[in-house]
GROMACS .gro file of C-alpha atoms in nm:
model
  284
    1MET     CA    1  -0.663   7.685  -3.162
    2LYS     CA    2  -0.592   7.677  -3.591
    3ASN     CA    3  -0.825   7.805  -3.829
    4ILE     CA    4  -0.964   7.549  -4.047
    5ASP     CA    5  -0.872   7.777  -4.355
    6ASP     CA    6  -0.524   7.773  -4.290
    7LEU     CA    7  -0.510   7.352  -4.262
    8LYS     CA    8  -0.341   7.099  -4.472
    9ILE     CA    9  -0.568   6.781  -4.467
   10GLY     CA   10  -0.424   6.465  -4.557
   11ILE     CA   11  -0.669   6.189  -4.649
   12VAL     CA   12  -0.530   5.829  -4.619
   13GLY     CA   13  -0.739   5.635  -4.910
   14LEU     CA   14  -0.943   5.821  -5.181
   15GLY     CA   15  -1.236   5.516  -5.170
   16LEU     CA   16  -1.570   5.630  -5.071
   17MET     CA   17  -1.525   5.728  -4.762
   18GLY     CA   18  -1.185   5.923  -4.822
   19GLY     CA   19  -1.304   6.003  -5.121
   20ALA     CA   20  -1.638   6.180  -5.007
   21PHE     CA   21  -1.450   6.381  -4.748
   22ALA     CA   22  -1.210   6.519  -4.978
   23ILE     CA   23  -1.536   6.642  -5.188
   24SER     CA   24  -1.687   6.767  -4.882
   25LEU     CA   25  -1.341   6.934  -4.781
   26ARG     CA   26  -1.344   7.124  -5.065
   27LYS     CA   27  -1.665   7.222  -5.122
   28SER     CA   28  -1.723   7.343  -4.773
   29ASN     CA   29  -1.358   7.513  -4.705
   30LYS     CA   30  -1.264   7.666  -5.009
   31HIS     CA   31  -0.856   7.770  -4.905
   32LEU     CA   32  -0.784   7.470  -4.721
   33LYS     CA   33  -0.530   7.248  -4.869
   34ILE     CA   34  -0.598   6.904  -4.928
   35LEU     CA   35  -0.318   6.571  -4.954
   36ALA     CA   36  -0.420   6.251  -5.042
   37TYR     CA   37  -0.221   5.950  -5.047
   38ASP     CA   38  -0.369   5.612  -5.187
   39ILE     CA   39  -0.236   5.288  -5.285
   40ASP     CA   40  -0.409   5.349  -5.648
   41ASN     CA   41  -0.182   5.579  -5.858
   42LYS     CA   42  -0.489   5.623  -6.111
   43VAL     CA   43  -0.728   5.709  -5.834
   44LEU     CA   44  -0.515   5.998  -5.710
   45GLU     CA   45  -0.426   6.153  -6.047
   46LEU     CA   46  -0.798   6.154  -6.098
   47ALA     CA   47  -0.878   6.327  -5.809
   48LYS     CA   48  -0.630   6.586  -5.860
   49SER     CA   49  -0.688   6.657  -6.226
   50LYS     CA   50  -1.053   6.687  -6.049
   51ASN     CA   51  -0.937   6.980  -5.860
   52ILE     CA   52  -1.050   6.768  -5.568
   53ILE     CA   53  -0.743   6.758  -5.405
   54ASP     CA   54  -0.438   6.981  -5.414
   55GLU     CA   55  -0.156   6.739  -5.367
   56LEU     CA   56  -0.101   6.373  -5.460
   57PHE     CA   57   0.149   6.115  -5.270
   58TYR     CA   58   0.255   5.769  -5.379
   59ASP     CA   59   0.436   5.758  -5.055
   60ALA     CA   60   0.233   5.816  -4.709
   61GLY     CA   61   0.559   5.847  -4.551
   62LYS     CA   62   0.605   6.176  -4.744
   63MET     CA   63   0.249   6.296  -4.683
   64VAL     CA   64   0.233   6.261  -4.313
   65PRO     CA   65   0.473   6.526  -4.260
   66LYS     CA   66   0.312   6.782  -4.418
   67CYS     CA   67  -0.055   6.810  -4.252
   68ASN     CA   68  -0.201   6.918  -3.959
   69ILE     CA   69  -0.462   6.661  -3.960
   70VAL     CA   70  -0.544   6.329  -4.087
   71PHE     CA   71  -0.780   6.130  -4.188
   72LEU     CA   72  -0.702   5.718  -4.205
   73CYS     CA   73  -1.003   5.662  -4.428
   74ILE     CA   74  -0.901   5.246  -4.412
   75ASN     CA   75  -0.997   4.973  -4.216
   76PRO     CA   76  -0.953   4.904  -3.846
   77LYS     CA   77  -0.669   4.652  -3.916
   78ASP     CA   78  -0.521   4.864  -4.137
   79VAL     CA   79  -0.577   5.193  -3.929
   80LEU     CA   80  -0.345   5.010  -3.649
   81GLU     CA   81  -0.053   4.888  -3.919
   82PHE     CA   82  -0.038   5.227  -4.063
   83MET     CA   83   0.012   5.366  -3.750
   84ASP     CA   84   0.284   5.144  -3.637
   85LYS     CA   85   0.489   5.211  -3.967
   86TRP     CA   86   0.435   5.551  -3.977
   87MET     CA   87   0.389   5.701  -3.617
   88GLU     CA   88   0.755   5.865  -3.616
   89SER     CA   89   0.621   6.037  -3.945
   90PHE     CA   90   0.390   6.235  -3.808
   91SER     CA   91   0.494   6.644  -3.718
   92PRO     CA   92   0.451   6.744  -3.357
   93GLY     CA   93   0.097   6.862  -3.328
   94THR     CA   94  -0.099   6.675  -3.592
   95ILE     CA   95  -0.423   6.524  -3.517
   96ILE     CA   96  -0.508   6.211  -3.635
   97THR     CA   97  -0.838   6.030  -3.653
   98ASP     CA   98  -1.012   5.740  -3.809
   99ILE     CA   99  -1.327   5.653  -3.974
  100GLY     CA  100  -1.393   5.270  -3.937
  101GLY     CA  101  -1.676   5.028  -3.753
  102CYS     CA  102  -1.503   4.907  -3.456
  103LYS     CA  103  -1.339   5.105  -3.184
  104ARG     CA  104  -1.161   4.900  -2.914
  105LYS     CA  105  -0.855   4.818  -3.037
  106ILE     CA  106  -0.763   5.124  -3.154
  107PHE     CA  107  -0.872   5.294  -2.861
  108GLU     CA  108  -0.632   5.083  -2.675
  109LYS     CA  109  -0.379   5.066  -2.890
  110MET     CA  110  -0.385   5.448  -2.944
  111GLU     CA  111  -0.398   5.526  -2.561
  112THR     CA  112  -0.097   5.351  -2.499
  113THR     CA  113   0.131   5.376  -2.765
  114LEU     CA  114   0.098   5.696  -2.914
  115ARG     CA  115   0.351   5.958  -2.911
  116ASP     CA  116   0.333   6.216  -2.667
  117ASP     CA  117   0.368   6.521  -2.899
  118ILE     CA  118   0.062   6.373  -3.156
  119ASP     CA  119  -0.299   6.348  -3.079
  120PHE     CA  120  -0.536   6.072  -3.243
  121ILE     CA  121  -0.953   6.108  -3.146
  122PRO     CA  122  -1.119   5.793  -3.272
  123GLY     CA  123  -1.385   5.829  -3.501
  124HIS     CA  124  -1.648   5.692  -3.690
  125PRO     CA  125  -1.893   5.923  -3.944
  126MET     CA  126  -2.218   5.730  -3.967
  127ALA     CA  127  -2.241   5.802  -4.332
  128GLY     CA  128  -2.205   5.605  -4.674
  129ASN     CA  129  -2.376   5.406  -4.926
  130GLU     CA  130  -2.398   5.028  -5.054
  131ASN     CA  131  -2.145   5.152  -5.303
  132SER     CA  132  -1.756   5.152  -5.255
  133GLY     CA  133  -1.470   5.333  -5.436
  134PHE     CA  134  -1.407   5.679  -5.574
  135LEU     CA  135  -1.597   5.692  -5.809
  136HIS     CA  136  -1.936   5.654  -5.640
  137ALA     CA  137  -1.801   5.946  -5.337
  138GLU     CA  138  -1.979   6.222  -5.492
  139LYS     CA  139  -2.297   6.061  -5.382
  140CYS     CA  140  -2.187   6.014  -5.009
  141ASN     CA  141  -2.383   6.233  -4.929
  142PHE     CA  142  -2.269   6.399  -4.521
  143ASN     CA  143  -2.556   6.632  -4.438
  144GLY     CA  144  -2.768   6.556  -4.160
  145LYS     CA  145  -2.603   6.294  -4.121
  146ASN     CA  146  -2.445   6.170  -3.729
  147TYR     CA  147  -2.077   6.159  -3.620
  148ILE     CA  148  -1.920   5.939  -3.363
  149LEU     CA  149  -1.626   6.000  -3.133
  150VAL     CA  150  -1.465   5.847  -2.914
  151PRO     CA  151  -1.196   6.066  -2.721
  152LEU     CA  152  -0.868   5.914  -2.590
  153LYS     CA  153  -0.821   6.025  -2.188
  154ARG     CA  154  -0.525   6.202  -2.356
  155ASN     CA  155  -0.660   6.428  -2.616
  156LYS     CA  156  -0.617   6.748  -2.618
  157PRO     CA  157  -0.944   6.983  -2.590
  158ASP     CA  158  -0.846   7.226  -2.849
  159ASN     CA  159  -0.745   6.940  -3.112
  160LEU     CA  160  -1.109   6.785  -2.984
  161ASN     CA  161  -1.308   7.088  -3.039
  162LEU     CA  162  -1.056   7.162  -3.368
  163LEU     CA  163  -1.208   6.823  -3.546
  164LYS     CA  164  -1.587   6.888  -3.413
  165GLN     CA  165  -1.563   7.224  -3.600
  166LEU     CA  166  -1.393   7.045  -3.894
  167ILE     CA  167  -1.672   6.791  -3.918
  168TYR     CA  168  -1.963   7.071  -3.894
  169SER     CA  169  -1.786   7.289  -4.146
  170ILE     CA  170  -1.882   6.973  -4.388
  171GLY     CA  171  -2.236   6.907  -4.307
  172PHE     CA  172  -2.277   6.629  -4.012
  173LYS     CA  173  -2.553   6.758  -3.796
  174ARG     CA  174  -2.492   6.581  -3.462
  175ILE     CA  175  -2.139   6.460  -3.287
  176THR     CA  176  -2.161   6.232  -2.994
  177GLU     CA  177  -1.854   6.159  -2.790
  178THR     CA  178  -1.875   5.795  -2.589
  179THR     CA  179  -1.656   5.544  -2.525
  180ALA     CA  180  -1.476   5.250  -2.725
  181GLU     CA  181  -1.712   4.969  -2.575
  182ASP     CA  182  -2.016   5.188  -2.574
  183HIS     CA  183  -1.962   5.269  -2.959
  184ASP     CA  184  -1.931   4.882  -3.049
  185ASN     CA  185  -2.188   4.765  -2.859
  186LYS     CA  186  -2.446   5.038  -3.022
  187ILE     CA  187  -2.283   5.026  -3.384
  188ALA     CA  188  -2.333   4.622  -3.351
  189PHE     CA  189  -2.716   4.694  -3.351
  190THR     CA  190  -2.770   4.978  -3.550
  191SER     CA  191  -2.543   4.907  -3.850
  192GLN     CA  192  -2.370   4.598  -3.857
  193LEU     CA  193  -2.685   4.359  -3.708
  194CYS     CA  194  -2.840   4.568  -4.056
  195HIS     CA  195  -2.591   4.441  -4.281
  196VAL     CA  196  -2.646   4.097  -4.140
  197ILE     CA  197  -3.047   4.106  -4.155
  198ALA     CA  198  -2.962   4.218  -4.523
  199SER     CA  199  -2.756   3.962  -4.592
  200ALA     CA  200  -2.928   3.683  -4.460
  201LEU     CA  201  -3.233   3.787  -4.621
  202ILE     CA  202  -3.069   3.787  -4.970
  203ASP     CA  203  -2.882   3.446  -4.889
  204CYS     CA  204  -3.227   3.289  -4.815
  205GLU     CA  205  -3.380   3.316  -5.145
  206PRO     CA  206  -3.149   3.188  -5.427
  207ASN     CA  207  -3.449   3.328  -5.665
  208THR     CA  208  -3.282   3.630  -5.841
  209GLU     CA  209  -3.585   3.744  -6.023
  210ILE     CA  210  -3.810   3.742  -5.708
  211THR     CA  211  -3.750   4.160  -5.711
  212LYS     CA  212  -4.042   4.168  -6.014
  213PHE     CA  213  -4.252   4.063  -5.712
  214GLY     CA  214  -4.075   4.411  -5.533
  215GLY     CA  215  -4.272   4.694  -5.412
  216GLY     CA  216  -4.020   4.865  -5.242
  217SER     CA  217  -3.975   4.688  -4.917
  218PHE     CA  218  -3.793   4.459  -4.998
  219GLU     CA  219  -3.530   4.681  -5.202
  220ASP     CA  220  -3.532   4.933  -4.879
  221LEU     CA  221  -3.435   4.662  -4.694
  222THR     CA  222  -3.142   4.427  -4.898
  223ARG     CA  223  -2.985   4.772  -5.049
  224ILE     CA  224  -2.704   4.772  -4.795
  225ALA     CA  225  -2.632   4.375  -4.849
  226MET     CA  226  -2.459   4.497  -5.232
  227LEU     CA  227  -2.172   4.557  -4.939
  228ASN     CA  228  -1.797   4.576  -4.947
  229VAL     CA  229  -1.694   4.264  -4.852
  230SER     CA  230  -1.330   4.242  -4.697
  231MET     CA  231  -1.483   4.509  -4.500
  232TRP     CA  232  -1.747   4.418  -4.397
  233THR     CA  233  -1.653   4.078  -4.308
  234GLU     CA  234  -1.359   4.254  -4.090
  235LEU     CA  235  -1.563   4.475  -3.919
  236PHE     CA  236  -1.814   4.124  -3.831
  237ILE     CA  237  -1.555   3.916  -3.685
  238GLU     CA  238  -1.380   4.170  -3.462
  239ASN     CA  239  -1.631   4.318  -3.309
  240ASN     CA  240  -1.804   3.942  -3.302
  241ASP     CA  241  -1.907   3.929  -2.898
  242TYR     CA  242  -2.098   4.229  -2.956
  243LEU     CA  243  -2.257   4.154  -3.276
  244VAL     CA  244  -2.376   3.803  -3.169
  245GLU     CA  245  -2.509   3.943  -2.889
  246ARG     CA  246  -2.702   4.181  -3.094
  247ILE     CA  247  -2.831   3.874  -3.342
  248GLU     CA  248  -2.938   3.645  -3.059
  249GLN     CA  249  -3.176   3.945  -2.946
  250PHE     CA  250  -3.308   3.969  -3.271
  251GLU     CA  251  -3.372   3.590  -3.309
  252SER     CA  252  -3.589   3.613  -2.964
  253SER     CA  253  -3.822   3.874  -3.077
  254LEU     CA  254  -3.816   3.718  -3.442
  255ASP     CA  255  -3.906   3.400  -3.294
  256LYS     CA  256  -4.174   3.556  -3.074
  257LEU     CA  257  -4.358   3.709  -3.397
  258LYS     CA  258  -4.302   3.359  -3.518
  259ILE     CA  259  -4.509   3.175  -3.271
  260LEU     CA  260  -4.780   3.506  -3.276
  261ILE     CA  261  -4.832   3.470  -3.641
  262ALA     CA  262  -4.818   3.070  -3.640
  263GLU     CA  263  -5.084   3.070  -3.352
  264SER     CA  264  -5.310   3.289  -3.526
  265LYS     CA  265  -5.308   3.549  -3.218
  266SER     CA  266  -5.422   3.896  -3.374
  267LYS     CA  267  -5.502   4.022  -3.076
  268THR     CA  268  -5.111   4.026  -2.934
  269LEU     CA  269  -4.934   4.054  -3.217
  270SER     CA  270  -5.161   4.359  -3.345
  271ASP     CA  271  -5.015   4.494  -2.999
  272ILE     CA  272  -4.651   4.453  -3.047
  273LEU     CA  273  -4.681   4.609  -3.423
  274GLY     CA  274  -4.860   4.862  -3.236
  275ASN     CA  275  -4.579   4.908  -3.006
  276VAL     CA  276  -4.337   4.905  -3.242
  277ARG     CA  277  -4.522   5.151  -3.489
  278ASN     CA  278  -4.507   5.400  -3.202
  279ARG     CA  279  -4.119   5.359  -3.091
  280ARG     CA  280  -4.011   5.364  -3.424
  281ILE     CA  281  -4.180   5.709  -3.459
  282THR     CA  282  -4.041   5.853  -3.120
  283MET     CA  283  -3.697   5.693  -3.292
  284GLU     CA  284  -3.727   5.968  -3.523
   0.00000   0.00000   0.00000
């Protein structure tokens, strides 16, 4: 297995997450080389001027042959298009991974069309914030966060272990391996449903000055409504089967609470709230 310090890491997309990966890799692994490609030349040049990356590339096809590991920090649809376009440009033995919030299409495509001499390991860092773009990347903290991997049947154990070692080195605390189906089902609940709820909460109240009455709860619940519109639209639609199931699951609980409140059934309401509190404490 390769030594991390000897690696050349390529990052495709220096947005919030790509920038955060570059910054975290630079801080935690002083000797590895970080290469980057982005459609925005100014972002590349800024990252280079700050010594966050070692080499910048205006052409992805010229970068990927130089890399041992490539992080595709772009939307799921763009991952598939990128692999279709540049599949033949990767050097033999390259490890490729993505960060996308939906996994079934990527898993199916990579399992059936990937070159035999390269390895694609689907991944999903459970980190980020409500901002987007490279300028906010420094605020994206990986320390103590979860990381999901969805290994292909064909992935080489040494490559999987090397990627895990790299992920732990930049601060992630726990790596969970799962299937593409299980990932998309659970992420529909823990991530996508939360963004739907936050969006609905903002959508249902047109008065933007209502925050004068906020005490923290509203702000905490709706922070993620300041989302990356194009990315979350794509994620909602791509995972719409599981997400709609999760929305209906939430609606059922909301309707139950609404009825108990409307009918002033304080004992039953108190019992449910007590169970909810205990379950949330257990989740910690």
